[in-house]
Short mmCIF file of C-alpha atoms in Angstrom, two decimals:
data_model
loop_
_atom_site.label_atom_id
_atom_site.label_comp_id
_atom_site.label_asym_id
_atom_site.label_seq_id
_atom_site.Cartn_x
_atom_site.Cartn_y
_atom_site.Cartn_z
CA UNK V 265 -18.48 52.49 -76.68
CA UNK V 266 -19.74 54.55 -73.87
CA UNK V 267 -23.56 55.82 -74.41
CA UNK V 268 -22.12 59.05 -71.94
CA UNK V 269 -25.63 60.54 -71.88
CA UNK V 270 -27.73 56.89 -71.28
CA UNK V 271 -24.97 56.24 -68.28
CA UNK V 272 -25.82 59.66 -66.77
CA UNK V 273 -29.41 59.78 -67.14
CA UNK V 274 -29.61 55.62 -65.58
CA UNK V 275 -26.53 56.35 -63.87
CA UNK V 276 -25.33 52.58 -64.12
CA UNK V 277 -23.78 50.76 -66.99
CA UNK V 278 -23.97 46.97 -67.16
CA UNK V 279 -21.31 45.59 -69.13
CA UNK V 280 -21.63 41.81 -70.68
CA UNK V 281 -18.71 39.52 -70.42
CA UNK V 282 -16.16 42.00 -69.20
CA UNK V 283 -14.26 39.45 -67.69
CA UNK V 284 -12.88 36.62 -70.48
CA UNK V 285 -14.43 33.49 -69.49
CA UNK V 286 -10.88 31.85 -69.52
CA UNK V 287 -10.37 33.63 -66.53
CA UNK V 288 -13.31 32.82 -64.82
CA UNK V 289 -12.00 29.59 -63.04
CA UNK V 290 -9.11 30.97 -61.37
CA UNK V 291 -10.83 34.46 -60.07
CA UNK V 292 -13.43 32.39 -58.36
CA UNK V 293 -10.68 30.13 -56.43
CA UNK V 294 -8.92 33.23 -55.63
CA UNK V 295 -12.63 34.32 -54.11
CA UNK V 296 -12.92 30.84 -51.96
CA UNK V 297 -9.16 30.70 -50.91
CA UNK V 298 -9.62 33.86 -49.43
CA UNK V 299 -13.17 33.32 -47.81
CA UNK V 300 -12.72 34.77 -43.99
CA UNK V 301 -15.22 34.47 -41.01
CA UNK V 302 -16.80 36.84 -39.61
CA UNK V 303 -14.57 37.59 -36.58
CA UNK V 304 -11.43 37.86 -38.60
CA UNK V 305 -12.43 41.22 -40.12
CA UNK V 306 -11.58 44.31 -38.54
CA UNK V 307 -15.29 45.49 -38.36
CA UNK V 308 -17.85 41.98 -37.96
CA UNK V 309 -19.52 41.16 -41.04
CA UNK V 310 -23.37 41.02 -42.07
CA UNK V 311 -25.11 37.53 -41.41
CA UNK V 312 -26.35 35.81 -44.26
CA UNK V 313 -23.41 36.65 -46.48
CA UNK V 314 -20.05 34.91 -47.50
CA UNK V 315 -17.05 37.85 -47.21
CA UNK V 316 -13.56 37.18 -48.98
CA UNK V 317 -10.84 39.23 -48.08
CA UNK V 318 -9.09 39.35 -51.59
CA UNK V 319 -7.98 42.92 -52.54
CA UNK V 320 -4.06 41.42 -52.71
CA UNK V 321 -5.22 39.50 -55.57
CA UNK V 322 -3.36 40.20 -58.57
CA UNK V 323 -6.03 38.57 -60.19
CA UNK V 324 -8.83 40.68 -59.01
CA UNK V 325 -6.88 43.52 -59.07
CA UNK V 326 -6.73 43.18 -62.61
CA UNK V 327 -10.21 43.02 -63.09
CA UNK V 328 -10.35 46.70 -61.07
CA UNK V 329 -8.36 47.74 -63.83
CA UNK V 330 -9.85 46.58 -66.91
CA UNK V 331 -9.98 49.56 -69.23
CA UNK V 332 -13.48 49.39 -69.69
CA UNK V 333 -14.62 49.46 -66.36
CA UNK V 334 -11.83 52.28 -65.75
CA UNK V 335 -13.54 54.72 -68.66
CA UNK V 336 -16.98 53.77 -67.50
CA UNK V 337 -15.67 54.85 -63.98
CA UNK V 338 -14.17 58.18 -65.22
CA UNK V 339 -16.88 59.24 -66.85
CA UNK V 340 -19.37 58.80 -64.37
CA UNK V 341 -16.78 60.70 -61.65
CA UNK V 342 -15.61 63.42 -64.06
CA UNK V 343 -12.37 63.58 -62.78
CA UNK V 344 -8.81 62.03 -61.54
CA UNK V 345 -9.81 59.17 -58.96
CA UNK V 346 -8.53 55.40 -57.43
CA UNK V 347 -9.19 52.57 -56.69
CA UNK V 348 -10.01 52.37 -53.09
CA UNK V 349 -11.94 48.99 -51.52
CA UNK V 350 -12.27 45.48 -53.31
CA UNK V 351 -13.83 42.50 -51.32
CA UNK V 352 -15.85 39.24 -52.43
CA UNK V 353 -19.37 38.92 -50.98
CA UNK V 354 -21.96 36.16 -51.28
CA UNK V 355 -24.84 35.37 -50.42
CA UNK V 356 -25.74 32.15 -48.45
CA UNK V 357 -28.88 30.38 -48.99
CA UNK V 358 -31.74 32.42 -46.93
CA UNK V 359 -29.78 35.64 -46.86
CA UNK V 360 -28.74 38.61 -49.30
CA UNK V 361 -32.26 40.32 -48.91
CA UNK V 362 -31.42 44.07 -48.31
CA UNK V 363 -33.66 47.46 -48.31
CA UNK V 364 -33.43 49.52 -51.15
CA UNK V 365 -30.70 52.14 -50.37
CA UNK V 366 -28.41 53.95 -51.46
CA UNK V 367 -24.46 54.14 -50.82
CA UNK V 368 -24.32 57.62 -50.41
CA UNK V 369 -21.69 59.95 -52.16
CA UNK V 370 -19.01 61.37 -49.84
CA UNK V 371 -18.58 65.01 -50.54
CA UNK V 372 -20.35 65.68 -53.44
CA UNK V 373 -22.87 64.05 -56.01
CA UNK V 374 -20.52 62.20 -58.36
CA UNK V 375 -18.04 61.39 -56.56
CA UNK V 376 -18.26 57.53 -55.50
CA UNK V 377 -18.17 55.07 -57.92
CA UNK V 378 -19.64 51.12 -56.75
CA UNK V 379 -18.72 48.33 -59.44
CA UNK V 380 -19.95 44.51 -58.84
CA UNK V 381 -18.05 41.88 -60.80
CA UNK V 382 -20.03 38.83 -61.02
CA UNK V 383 -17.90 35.58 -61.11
CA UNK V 384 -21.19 33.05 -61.06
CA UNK V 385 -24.36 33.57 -63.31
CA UNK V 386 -27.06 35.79 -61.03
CA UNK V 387 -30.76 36.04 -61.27
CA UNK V 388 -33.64 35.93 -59.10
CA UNK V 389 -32.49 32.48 -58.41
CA UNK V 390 -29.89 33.36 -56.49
CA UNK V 391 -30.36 36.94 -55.25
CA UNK V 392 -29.22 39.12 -58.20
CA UNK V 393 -28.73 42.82 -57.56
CA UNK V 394 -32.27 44.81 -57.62
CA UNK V 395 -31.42 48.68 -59.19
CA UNK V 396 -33.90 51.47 -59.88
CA UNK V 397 -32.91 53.44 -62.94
CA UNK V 398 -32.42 56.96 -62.74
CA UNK V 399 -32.55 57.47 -59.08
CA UNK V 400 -29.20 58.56 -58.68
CA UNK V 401 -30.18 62.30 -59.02
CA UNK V 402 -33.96 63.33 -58.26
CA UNK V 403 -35.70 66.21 -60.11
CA UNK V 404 -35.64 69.27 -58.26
CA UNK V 405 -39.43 69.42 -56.07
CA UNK V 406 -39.41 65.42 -56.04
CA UNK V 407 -40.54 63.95 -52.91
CA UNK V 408 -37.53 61.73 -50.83
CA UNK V 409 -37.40 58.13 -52.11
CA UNK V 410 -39.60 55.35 -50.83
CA UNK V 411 -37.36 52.60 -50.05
CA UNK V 412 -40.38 50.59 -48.98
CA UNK V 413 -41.77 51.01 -52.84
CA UNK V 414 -40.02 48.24 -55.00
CA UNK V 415 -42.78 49.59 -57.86
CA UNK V 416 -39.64 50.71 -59.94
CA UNK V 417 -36.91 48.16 -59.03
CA UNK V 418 -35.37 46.10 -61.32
CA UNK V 419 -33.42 42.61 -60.66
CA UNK V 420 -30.84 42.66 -63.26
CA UNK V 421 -30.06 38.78 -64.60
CA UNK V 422 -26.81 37.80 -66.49
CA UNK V 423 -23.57 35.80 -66.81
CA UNK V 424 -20.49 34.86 -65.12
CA UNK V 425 -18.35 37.92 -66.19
CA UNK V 426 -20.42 40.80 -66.06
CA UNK V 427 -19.62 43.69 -64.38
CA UNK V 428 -22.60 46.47 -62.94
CA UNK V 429 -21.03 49.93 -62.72
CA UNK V 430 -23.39 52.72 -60.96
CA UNK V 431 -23.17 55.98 -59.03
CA UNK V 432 -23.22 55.24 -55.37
CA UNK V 433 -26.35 57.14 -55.50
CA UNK V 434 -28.13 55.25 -57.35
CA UNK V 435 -30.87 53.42 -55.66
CA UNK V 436 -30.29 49.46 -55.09
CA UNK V 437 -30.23 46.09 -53.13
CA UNK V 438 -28.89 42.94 -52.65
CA UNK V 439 -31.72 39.78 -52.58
CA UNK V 440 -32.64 37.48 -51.41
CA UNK V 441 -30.96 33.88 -52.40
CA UNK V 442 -33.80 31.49 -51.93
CA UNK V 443 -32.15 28.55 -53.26
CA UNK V 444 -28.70 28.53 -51.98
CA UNK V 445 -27.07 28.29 -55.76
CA UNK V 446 -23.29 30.35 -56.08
CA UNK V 447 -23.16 34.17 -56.75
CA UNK V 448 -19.83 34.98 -56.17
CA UNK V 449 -19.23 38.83 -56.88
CA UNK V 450 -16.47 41.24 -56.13
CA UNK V 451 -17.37 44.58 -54.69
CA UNK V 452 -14.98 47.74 -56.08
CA UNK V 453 -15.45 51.26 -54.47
CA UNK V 454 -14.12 54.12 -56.42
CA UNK V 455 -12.93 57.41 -55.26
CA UNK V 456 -12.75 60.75 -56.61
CA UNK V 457 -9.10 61.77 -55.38
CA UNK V 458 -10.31 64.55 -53.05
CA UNK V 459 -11.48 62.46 -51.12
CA UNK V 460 -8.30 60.30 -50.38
CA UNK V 461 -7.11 62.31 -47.02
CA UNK V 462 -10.77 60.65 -46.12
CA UNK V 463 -10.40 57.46 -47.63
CA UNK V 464 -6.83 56.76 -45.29
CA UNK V 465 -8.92 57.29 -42.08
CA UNK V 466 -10.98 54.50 -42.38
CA UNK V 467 -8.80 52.02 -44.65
CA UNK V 468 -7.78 49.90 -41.30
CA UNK V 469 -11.29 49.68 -40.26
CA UNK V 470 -12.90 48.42 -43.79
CA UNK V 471 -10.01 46.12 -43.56
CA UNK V 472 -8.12 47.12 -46.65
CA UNK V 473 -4.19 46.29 -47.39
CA UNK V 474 -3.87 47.21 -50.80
CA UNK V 475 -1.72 49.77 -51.88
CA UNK V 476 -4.18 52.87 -52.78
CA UNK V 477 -1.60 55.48 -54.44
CA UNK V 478 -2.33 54.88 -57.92
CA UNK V 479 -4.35 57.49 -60.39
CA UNK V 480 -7.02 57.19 -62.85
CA UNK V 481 -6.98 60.42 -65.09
CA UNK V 482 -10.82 60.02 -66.83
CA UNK V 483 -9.50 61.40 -70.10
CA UNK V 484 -7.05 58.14 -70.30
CA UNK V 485 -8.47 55.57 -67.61
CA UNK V 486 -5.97 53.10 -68.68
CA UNK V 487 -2.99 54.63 -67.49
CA UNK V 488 -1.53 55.35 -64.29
CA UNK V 489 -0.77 58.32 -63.01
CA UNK V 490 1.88 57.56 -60.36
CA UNK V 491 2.88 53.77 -61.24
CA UNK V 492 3.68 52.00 -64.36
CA UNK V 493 0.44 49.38 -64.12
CA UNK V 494 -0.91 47.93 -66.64
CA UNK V 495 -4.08 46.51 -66.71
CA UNK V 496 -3.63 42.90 -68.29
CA UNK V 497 -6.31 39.71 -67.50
#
C-alpha cells in the first residue's frame, strides 16, 4: 500500500524487491546484450558510464509496467500519463560521481516521473543513488538549493530488485563507484500525457524506438488505455 501523503511530502518511494528475483538473471543479460558504445547513440554518451540501449526489451518493458511502480507513478503525476524513455546505465569503476541536481519537470511541477530499477545490489560500494528528501517542492520564501551542500543527502543502499520512484524534482545524484563492482540499473522517464506533442520532438535524439502510444489512467495504473497490455514478469 501506497503511504500517498509520505510519497508527496519525500516525493520518492523506494520499493523492496519489486522485481522477483527469478527474473533477475535474464533482465541483466538483456542489459549486457544490449550494452552500446558511445558513438552508436544518437546524442554521445557521458564518460564514466556503461549505456544499454534496451527499451525493445520485452523483458524490461515489463518491469515499466509492473503495477506497483504504475500506481506509485500515478499518484505522484495525478493524472493520465506513459511511458516515455527506458535505457540501462552503469557506472564503470572511477565514474558515476554527479552534482546534486535535479531533472527538472517539463511544464508543470508534477509532471515527470524518474524510476531506477536496480538489477545488481547498490551501496556506497558501488555508487548508489544519493537523494535529498523533500526537495522536490521548496517552502514558499526558501532560499534556491545548494547543490554544493551534500549536508542533507542521502545514499540509499539495497538489493537486486528494487526499484526508486521520485518526482523529477526531487533533488539527487549518481556516485561515485570507487571499486568497480556491478550496478546495473534501468532508467524509466514518465510523462504526464500533455506533454506527449513534446515528448515526439525529441524521441529520435534520446534515441528511443519503442512504441510510446499506450495510457496509464492513475485511478487504474494497470490497464491500458489504448492497447490490450498486460503487465506480466
Amino acid at each position: 500500500m501506497i503511504d500517498h501523503e509520505q510519497l508527496h511530502r519525500d516525493g520518492y518511494a523506494l520499493l523492496r524487491g519489486a522485481i522477483p528475483a527469478e527474473r533477475l538473471d535474464d533482465l541483466r543479460a538483456a542489459f549486457d546484450a544490449d550494452v552500446k558504445p558511445s558513438d552508436q547513440w544518437p546524442v554521445p554518451r557521458g564518460a564514466g558510464w556503461r549505456h544499454s540501449l534496451l527499451d525493445l526489451d520485452p523483458r524490461v518493458q515489463a518491469v515499466c509496467r509492473l503495477p506497483e511502480v504504475l500506481a506509485v507513478v500515478g499518484e505522484l503525476i495525478g493524472e493520465r500519463f506513459f511511458l516515455s524513455q527506458v535505457e540501462g546505465r552503469e557506472p564503470l569503476a572511477g565514474g558515476g560521481q554527479q552534482t546534486l541536481h535535479r531533472d527538472l519537470f517539463a511544464q508543470r511541477p508534477g509532471d515527470t516521473v524518474i524510476a531506477l530499477a536496480y538489477f545488481d545490489d547498490y551501496g556506497p560500494c558501488n555508487g548508489a543513488t544519493r537523494i535529498v528528501p523533500g526537495s522536490h517542492r521548496p517552502a514558499q520564501g526558501e532560499l534556491p538549493f545548494d547543490f554544493a551542500d551534500e549536508s542533507r543527502s542521502v545514499q540509499l543502499s539495497g538489493s537486486a530488485g528494487d526499484i526508486l520512484i521520485f518526482d523529477a524534482d526531487l533533488v539527487h545524484a549518481g556516485s561515485l563507484n570507487p571499486t568497480g563492482a556491478r550496478r546495473r540499473s534501468i532508467l524509466i522517464c514518465y510523462f504526464a500525457e500533455p506533454l506527449y506533442a513534446t515528448h515526439l520532438q525529441s524521441a529520435k535524439l534520446r534515441g528511443i524506438r519503442m512504441d510510446t502510444a499506450d495510457r496509464f489512467d492513475p485511478t487504474r495504473p494497470v490497464q491500458v488505455s489504448q492497447r490490450a497490455v498486460v503487465p506480466v514478469i
